[in-house]
Short mmCIF file of C-alpha atoms in Angstrom, two decimals:
data_model
loop_
_atom_site.label_atom_id
_atom_site.label_comp_id
_atom_site.label_asym_id
_atom_site.label_seq_id
_atom_site.Cartn_x
_atom_site.Cartn_y
_atom_site.Cartn_z
CA MET A 1 9.03 106.79 138.36
CA PRO A 2 9.36 108.63 135.16
CA SER A 3 6.44 110.89 134.28
CA GLN A 4 6.59 110.00 130.63
CA THR A 5 7.54 107.04 128.45
CA VAL A 6 10.84 107.59 126.58
CA ASP A 7 12.30 105.71 123.62
CA LEU A 8 15.79 104.52 124.79
CA GLN A 9 16.63 103.63 121.29
CA ASP A 10 16.22 107.32 120.17
CA PRO A 11 19.62 108.57 118.87
CA ILE A 12 19.75 111.16 121.61
CA PHE A 13 19.44 108.55 124.30
CA LEU A 14 21.94 106.23 122.57
CA ALA A 15 24.46 108.97 122.42
CA HIS A 16 24.12 109.48 126.21
CA ARG A 17 24.16 105.88 127.16
CA GLY A 18 27.02 105.21 129.67
CA GLY A 19 27.67 109.03 129.90
CA LYS A 20 29.88 111.22 127.80
CA LEU A 21 33.14 111.21 129.78
CA ARG A 22 35.94 108.92 130.96
CA THR A 23 39.38 109.37 132.39
CA SER A 24 42.67 108.32 130.80
CA THR A 25 46.26 107.99 132.01
CA THR A 26 49.13 110.17 130.84
CA VAL A 27 51.87 107.63 131.82
CA PRO A 28 52.47 104.12 130.77
CA LEU A 29 51.21 101.33 133.00
CA GLU A 30 52.54 98.35 131.28
CA SER A 31 55.31 96.98 133.52
CA ARG A 32 56.18 96.61 137.24
CA GLU A 33 58.52 99.51 136.79
CA ASP A 34 55.75 101.60 135.43
CA LEU A 35 53.61 100.78 138.39
CA SER A 36 56.36 101.59 140.79
CA VAL A 37 56.79 105.03 139.17
CA ALA A 38 53.09 106.00 138.79
CA TYR A 39 52.00 104.49 142.15
CA THR A 40 53.72 102.94 145.12
CA PRO A 41 56.55 103.36 146.02
CA GLY A 42 57.54 106.25 143.67
CA VAL A 43 54.44 108.29 144.23
CA ALA A 44 55.36 108.64 147.89
CA ARG A 45 58.41 110.80 147.03
CA VAL A 46 56.07 113.29 145.15
CA CYS A 47 53.59 113.27 148.17
CA GLU A 48 56.37 114.13 150.52
CA ALA A 49 57.62 116.89 148.24
CA ILE A 50 54.18 118.42 147.93
CA ALA A 51 53.69 118.08 151.80
CA ALA A 52 56.84 120.25 152.15
CA ASP A 53 56.00 122.74 149.29
CA GLU A 54 52.28 122.75 148.41
CA SER A 55 53.08 124.81 145.21
CA LEU A 56 54.35 121.63 143.64
CA ALA A 57 50.76 120.38 143.47
CA ARG A 58 50.36 122.78 140.52
CA THR A 59 53.20 121.19 138.46
CA HIS A 60 53.14 117.66 139.69
CA THR A 61 49.38 116.75 139.73
CA TRP A 62 46.59 117.39 137.34
CA ARG A 63 45.38 120.31 139.47
CA SER A 64 46.57 123.05 137.14
CA ASN A 65 44.41 121.76 134.26
CA VAL A 66 41.29 120.50 135.94
CA VAL A 67 38.09 122.34 136.82
CA ALA A 68 35.19 121.19 138.90
CA VAL A 69 31.74 121.82 137.31
CA VAL A 70 29.46 122.26 140.30
CA THR A 71 25.64 122.50 140.38
CA ASP A 72 22.75 121.82 142.74
CA GLY A 73 20.46 121.11 139.80
CA THR A 74 18.11 124.12 140.68
CA ALA A 75 18.20 126.03 137.42
CA VAL A 76 19.04 123.65 134.71
CA LEU A 77 18.72 124.87 131.13
CA GLY A 78 15.07 125.85 130.67
CA LEU A 79 13.95 122.94 132.82
CA GLY A 80 14.23 124.62 136.25
CA ASP A 81 14.83 122.71 139.56
CA ILE A 82 15.16 119.13 138.32
CA GLY A 83 17.63 117.94 140.96
CA PRO A 84 21.30 116.76 140.91
CA ALA A 85 20.90 113.45 139.25
CA ALA A 86 18.88 114.91 136.30
CA SER A 87 21.48 117.65 135.94
CA LEU A 88 24.31 115.17 135.45
CA PRO A 89 23.96 114.85 131.58
CA VAL A 90 24.25 118.64 131.37
CA MET A 91 27.33 118.77 133.60
CA GLU A 92 28.95 115.96 131.64
CA GLY A 93 28.35 117.98 128.49
CA LYS A 94 29.85 121.00 130.01
CA ALA A 95 32.95 119.05 130.92
CA ALA A 96 33.18 117.62 127.46
CA LEU A 97 33.20 121.17 126.04
CA PHE A 98 36.08 122.15 128.32
CA ARG A 99 38.06 119.29 126.97
CA GLN A 100 37.17 119.70 123.25
CA PHE A 101 37.60 123.47 123.00
CA ALA A 102 40.37 124.30 125.60
CA ASP A 103 42.21 121.11 126.50
CA VAL A 104 40.98 121.54 130.05
CA ASP A 105 39.94 118.51 132.07
CA ALA A 106 36.68 118.90 133.97
CA VAL A 107 34.73 116.77 136.57
CA PRO A 108 31.05 117.15 137.07
CA ILE A 109 29.99 117.53 140.73
CA CYS A 110 26.21 117.41 141.45
CA LEU A 111 25.49 118.19 144.97
CA ASP A 112 22.37 116.84 146.78
CA THR A 113 21.70 120.05 148.69
CA LYS A 114 20.11 123.46 148.09
CA ASP A 115 21.58 124.89 151.28
CA PRO A 116 24.06 127.68 150.43
CA ASP A 117 26.13 126.99 153.50
CA GLU A 118 26.36 123.20 152.61
CA ILE A 119 27.27 124.04 149.03
CA VAL A 120 29.96 126.48 150.08
CA ALA A 121 31.39 124.01 152.55
CA ALA A 122 31.36 121.10 150.04
CA VAL A 123 33.10 123.08 147.28
CA ALA A 124 35.68 124.47 149.67
CA ALA A 125 36.35 120.88 150.96
CA ILE A 126 37.06 119.55 147.45
CA ALA A 127 38.94 122.53 146.17
CA PRO A 128 42.41 121.10 146.85
CA SER A 129 41.80 118.73 143.92
CA PHE A 130 41.10 121.41 141.40
CA GLY A 131 42.60 124.48 139.66
CA GLY A 132 39.26 126.21 139.23
CA ILE A 133 35.55 126.03 140.00
CA ASN A 134 32.84 126.48 137.46
CA LEU A 135 29.48 126.90 139.14
CA GLU A 136 26.65 125.92 136.89
CA ASP A 137 22.83 126.03 136.96
CA ILE A 138 22.42 127.25 140.48
CA ALA A 139 19.16 129.38 140.88
CA ALA A 140 19.33 133.10 141.72
CA PRO A 141 19.62 134.78 144.08
CA ARG A 142 21.53 132.07 146.01
CA CYS A 143 24.01 131.78 143.21
CA PHE A 144 25.36 135.28 143.90
CA ASP A 145 26.01 134.60 147.59
CA ILE A 146 27.56 131.22 146.88
CA GLU A 147 29.95 132.67 144.29
CA ASP A 148 30.96 135.53 146.52
CA ARG A 149 31.63 133.41 149.48
CA LEU A 150 33.67 130.87 147.49
CA LYS A 151 35.76 133.66 145.88
CA ALA A 152 36.54 134.97 149.28
CA LEU A 153 37.53 131.53 150.64
CA LEU A 154 39.45 130.10 147.82
CA ASP A 155 42.78 130.95 146.05
CA ILE A 156 41.67 129.56 142.69
CA PRO A 157 39.22 131.02 140.07
CA VAL A 158 35.57 130.63 140.90
CA PHE A 159 33.31 131.53 137.93
CA HIS A 160 29.51 131.20 137.69
CA ASP A 161 29.12 130.64 133.94
CA ASP A 162 25.35 131.35 133.79
CA GLN A 163 26.23 134.86 134.95
CA HIS A 164 29.66 135.77 133.56
CA GLY A 165 29.91 133.61 130.38
CA THR A 166 26.66 134.83 129.14
CA ALA A 167 27.59 138.51 129.88
CA VAL A 168 30.95 138.26 128.20
CA VAL A 169 29.42 136.95 124.95
CA VAL A 170 26.58 139.49 125.15
CA LEU A 171 29.33 142.22 125.38
CA ALA A 172 31.20 140.73 122.45
CA ALA A 173 28.01 140.75 120.30
CA LEU A 174 27.13 144.20 121.28
CA THR A 175 30.54 145.36 120.53
CA ASN A 176 30.37 144.10 116.88
CA ALA A 177 26.81 145.39 116.41
CA LEU A 178 28.05 148.84 117.34
CA ARG A 179 31.01 148.51 114.99
CA LEU A 180 28.57 147.81 112.16
CA GLN A 181 26.47 150.75 113.09
CA GLU A 182 29.30 153.05 113.87
CA ARG A 183 27.92 153.93 117.25
CA ARG A 184 29.38 154.37 120.76
CA ALA A 185 28.49 152.38 123.82
CA GLU A 186 28.24 155.63 125.86
CA ASP A 187 25.36 156.87 123.67
CA LEU A 188 23.22 153.80 124.26
CA THR A 189 20.22 153.06 126.47
CA VAL A 190 20.03 149.28 126.95
CA THR A 191 17.06 147.44 128.45
CA VAL A 192 17.79 144.24 130.17
CA VAL A 193 14.72 142.11 130.61
CA GLY A 194 15.35 139.58 133.36
CA ALA A 195 17.18 140.19 136.74
CA GLY A 196 18.35 136.56 137.42
CA ALA A 197 21.94 135.30 137.26
CA ALA A 198 22.52 136.39 133.62
CA GLY A 199 20.64 139.61 133.75
CA VAL A 200 22.57 140.97 136.79
CA ALA A 201 25.96 140.00 135.24
CA ILE A 202 25.09 141.52 131.85
CA THR A 203 24.04 144.74 133.49
CA LYS A 204 27.23 144.91 135.45
CA ILE A 205 29.53 144.15 132.44
CA LEU A 206 27.75 146.57 130.21
CA THR A 207 28.11 149.23 132.71
CA GLU A 208 31.82 148.43 133.23
CA ALA A 209 32.13 148.70 129.41
CA GLY A 210 30.87 152.22 129.42
CA VAL A 211 27.25 151.82 128.16
CA GLY A 212 25.36 155.12 128.88
CA ASP A 213 22.45 153.73 130.78
CA VAL A 214 20.97 150.32 131.54
CA ILE A 215 17.43 149.84 132.51
CA VAL A 216 16.56 146.47 134.22
CA CYS A 217 13.14 145.05 134.20
CA ASP A 218 11.96 142.02 136.09
CA SER A 219 8.56 140.30 136.40
CA SER A 220 7.36 143.27 138.51
CA GLY A 221 8.49 145.89 136.16
CA ILE A 222 11.37 148.32 136.02
CA ILE A 223 13.87 148.24 138.92
CA HIS A 224 14.39 151.60 140.45
CA GLU A 225 15.38 152.86 143.91
CA GLY A 226 11.86 153.78 144.96
CA ARG A 227 10.45 150.38 144.33
CA GLY A 228 9.61 148.21 147.34
CA ARG A 229 10.35 144.69 148.02
CA LEU A 230 13.71 144.56 146.24
CA ASN A 231 16.06 141.75 147.36
CA SER A 232 19.59 142.88 148.11
CA VAL A 233 20.90 142.10 144.63
CA LYS A 234 18.17 144.19 142.97
CA ALA A 235 18.50 146.92 145.48
CA ARG A 236 22.16 147.12 144.49
CA LEU A 237 21.31 147.22 140.83
CA ALA A 238 19.02 150.17 141.52
CA THR A 239 21.86 152.20 142.70
CA PHE A 240 23.65 152.29 139.33
CA THR A 241 21.01 151.66 136.68
CA ASN A 242 18.04 153.51 135.28
CA ARG A 243 19.58 157.08 135.60
CA SER A 244 16.39 158.54 134.10
CA GLY A 245 14.41 157.16 137.07
CA ARG A 246 11.77 155.36 135.05
CA SER A 247 9.10 153.09 136.47
CA GLY A 248 6.52 150.99 134.85
CA ASP A 249 6.32 147.77 132.75
CA VAL A 250 8.51 146.36 129.88
CA THR A 251 6.86 148.64 127.35
CA GLU A 252 8.02 151.62 129.30
CA ALA A 253 11.37 150.15 129.82
CA LEU A 254 11.79 149.79 125.94
CA ARG A 255 10.49 153.20 125.04
CA GLY A 256 13.27 154.89 123.12
CA ALA A 257 15.79 152.06 124.04
CA ASP A 258 18.60 151.28 121.58
CA VAL A 259 19.13 147.69 122.68
CA LEU A 260 17.03 144.97 124.25
CA VAL A 261 18.72 142.06 126.02
CA GLY A 262 16.17 139.44 126.95
CA VAL A 263 17.26 136.76 129.63
CA SER A 264 13.95 136.28 131.24
CA GLY A 265 12.26 133.18 129.82
CA GLY A 266 9.08 135.25 129.52
CA THR A 267 7.27 136.82 126.46
CA ILE A 268 7.84 140.38 125.35
CA PRO A 269 4.90 141.67 123.13
CA GLU A 270 5.66 143.01 119.69
CA SER A 271 3.95 146.29 120.67
CA ALA A 272 6.71 146.83 123.19
CA LEU A 273 9.27 146.75 120.47
CA GLU A 274 7.56 149.34 118.44
CA GLY A 275 8.59 151.96 120.91
CA MET A 276 12.32 151.23 120.52
CA ALA A 277 14.82 153.58 118.77
CA ASP A 278 15.61 153.41 115.09
CA GLY A 279 18.29 150.87 114.24
CA ALA A 280 17.49 148.90 117.35
CA ILE A 281 19.40 145.87 118.48
CA VAL A 282 17.53 142.87 119.91
CA PHE A 283 19.22 139.94 121.68
CA ALA A 284 16.24 137.58 122.64
CA LEU A 285 18.27 134.88 124.61
CA ALA A 286 15.71 132.70 126.36
CA ASN A 287 16.18 129.14 125.17
CA PRO A 288 14.57 127.32 123.60
CA THR A 289 11.84 129.97 123.15
CA PRO A 290 13.16 133.49 122.74
CA GLU A 291 11.22 136.24 124.49
CA VAL A 292 10.22 137.52 121.01
CA ALA A 293 10.41 135.47 117.85
CA PRO A 294 13.32 136.59 115.62
CA GLU A 295 11.07 136.98 112.65
CA ILE A 296 9.01 139.46 114.69
CA ALA A 297 12.03 141.15 116.19
CA LEU A 298 13.40 141.84 112.60
CA ARG A 299 10.28 143.96 111.90
CA HIS A 300 11.62 146.39 114.46
CA ALA A 301 15.38 145.88 114.78
CA ALA A 302 18.37 146.09 112.51
CA ILE A 303 20.24 143.40 114.30
CA VAL A 304 18.82 140.31 116.16
CA ALA A 305 20.47 137.59 118.15
CA THR A 306 19.24 134.55 119.93
CA GLY A 307 20.49 131.72 122.21
CA ARG A 308 19.51 129.23 119.55
CA SER A 309 21.85 127.38 116.96
CA ASP A 310 19.18 127.35 114.28
CA TYR A 311 19.30 131.16 113.91
CA PRO A 312 22.12 133.62 113.05
CA ASN A 313 24.10 135.22 115.78
CA GLN A 314 23.86 132.55 118.43
CA ILE A 315 24.89 133.96 121.84
CA ASN A 316 26.55 130.76 123.12
CA ASN A 317 28.64 130.53 126.34
CA VAL A 318 30.97 128.08 124.73
CA LEU A 319 32.58 131.15 123.01
CA ALA A 320 33.62 132.24 126.42
CA PHE A 321 34.13 129.78 129.24
CA PRO A 322 36.60 127.35 127.84
CA GLY A 323 39.15 130.12 126.82
CA ILE A 324 38.50 132.10 130.01
CA PHE A 325 39.45 129.09 132.18
CA ARG A 326 42.33 128.15 129.85
CA GLY A 327 43.84 131.60 130.21
CA ALA A 328 43.25 131.76 133.98
CA LEU A 329 44.85 128.32 134.48
CA ASP A 330 47.83 129.12 132.34
CA ALA A 331 48.36 132.38 134.26
CA GLY A 332 48.04 130.68 137.64
CA ALA A 333 45.36 133.24 138.55
CA ALA A 334 43.66 133.32 141.84
CA GLN A 335 40.52 134.81 140.42
CA ILE A 336 38.84 135.89 137.28
CA THR A 337 38.65 139.67 137.31
CA GLU A 338 36.39 142.16 135.46
CA ALA A 339 39.44 143.11 133.37
CA MET A 340 39.84 139.48 132.29
CA LYS A 341 36.15 139.39 131.28
CA LEU A 342 36.39 142.57 129.28
CA ALA A 343 39.45 141.14 127.46
CA ALA A 344 37.69 137.87 126.72
CA ALA A 345 34.74 139.85 125.29
CA GLN A 346 37.01 141.87 122.98
CA ALA A 347 38.92 138.86 121.78
CA ILE A 348 35.57 137.07 120.80
CA ALA A 349 34.43 140.23 119.03
CA ASP A 350 37.77 140.54 117.15
CA ILE A 351 37.55 137.02 115.82
CA ALA A 352 34.32 137.96 113.98
CA VAL A 353 35.69 141.14 112.41
CA ASP A 354 36.31 139.55 109.15
CA GLY A 355 33.16 139.02 107.42
CA LEU A 356 31.21 141.16 110.01
CA ALA A 357 27.54 141.55 109.01
CA ALA A 358 24.17 141.96 110.65
CA ASP A 359 23.70 138.25 110.67
CA ARG A 360 27.25 137.54 111.79
CA ILE A 361 28.29 139.59 114.85
CA VAL A 362 29.80 136.67 116.68
CA PRO A 363 31.97 133.76 115.61
CA SER A 364 30.56 130.30 115.35
CA PRO A 365 30.83 128.28 118.51
CA LEU A 366 32.77 125.74 116.55
CA ASP A 367 35.35 128.21 115.37
CA PRO A 368 38.69 126.73 116.45
CA ARG A 369 40.37 130.19 116.80
CA VAL A 370 38.06 131.42 119.57
CA ALA A 371 39.30 129.60 122.65
CA PRO A 372 43.04 130.19 122.00
CA ALA A 373 42.40 133.85 121.32
CA VAL A 374 40.26 134.26 124.48
CA ALA A 375 42.81 132.38 126.55
CA ALA A 376 45.64 134.49 125.31
CA ALA A 377 43.69 137.68 126.11
CA VAL A 378 42.67 136.51 129.56
CA LYS A 379 46.17 135.35 130.47
CA ALA A 380 47.53 138.84 129.36
CA ALA A 381 44.93 140.56 131.47
CA ALA A 382 45.48 138.41 134.48
#
């Protein structure tokens, strides 16, 4: 039973009535001859050819242009663990974005299990129907293990967008913020608040991009090698972050920091921002409520970004994932590498160079130039 009364005549509910997706044919089905070509008996010849040479599935089925959008419904938007059925509208929306921005077909797959072994087995079993796997809204830390295992098992790209899509756009935004300020990545101290899926991936890509030091802070404070009770993912983070060996809370983590990236869903007090370096950059990305209100952040920072569409500088994954998959599919790539992610971030950043300003460090999510530019960069880097 629903916990609250909803108005099914509300425009939002009317827009979602019947779902947001449908399939359509690419061949005519008007005559007996059409049927014999698209289906039996003609289709049997194609099946036999693929059985003899499986590579033909790439060119003679939809496989080379279709992605599975897979979730278990455990970390949906800011709603948390709402289950597979309730996650379906989000997965439909994700599939619609693939189609709109990159001409990639996508199918929502909402799995009724939270068991990593079962998720891996289910995705591996359906993989022959797809050219790529987009993992979505799977809670940390299970999401890391699930992605790693699927990447090892499959010969098609596997990409957890909550991790890598967010990380790519953060890097693009930071690249342009540094362009504006004429600063170098290697001179920065970046504090990442939140060590879930996005926080871990952001930390890795910023390190790969040459950022001087990254300090990661979770709900228990700064992650460092001497801290107890770290899971395996956080223990790994501790080996290549926080080079100054800091410990303490978020205020200590932000002392002297050049950049704050918030992906925690919590609240950061204004007093903590007061200790940041001059010309600070603040990305408060929790959605719908940023870790610190942009109006407050601007008292202490020169450049501010959020995850919201009603403020400037929206860090939106739609800038990344459609073009990344388009490029990977066009290249016939077996995986999406770090080099491909870095290339995607640079392509996004370069789109915004014309008209670059403190309130315009990333392109609009609706900019039609973005996905083709990202796809071309990713294909070249594959």
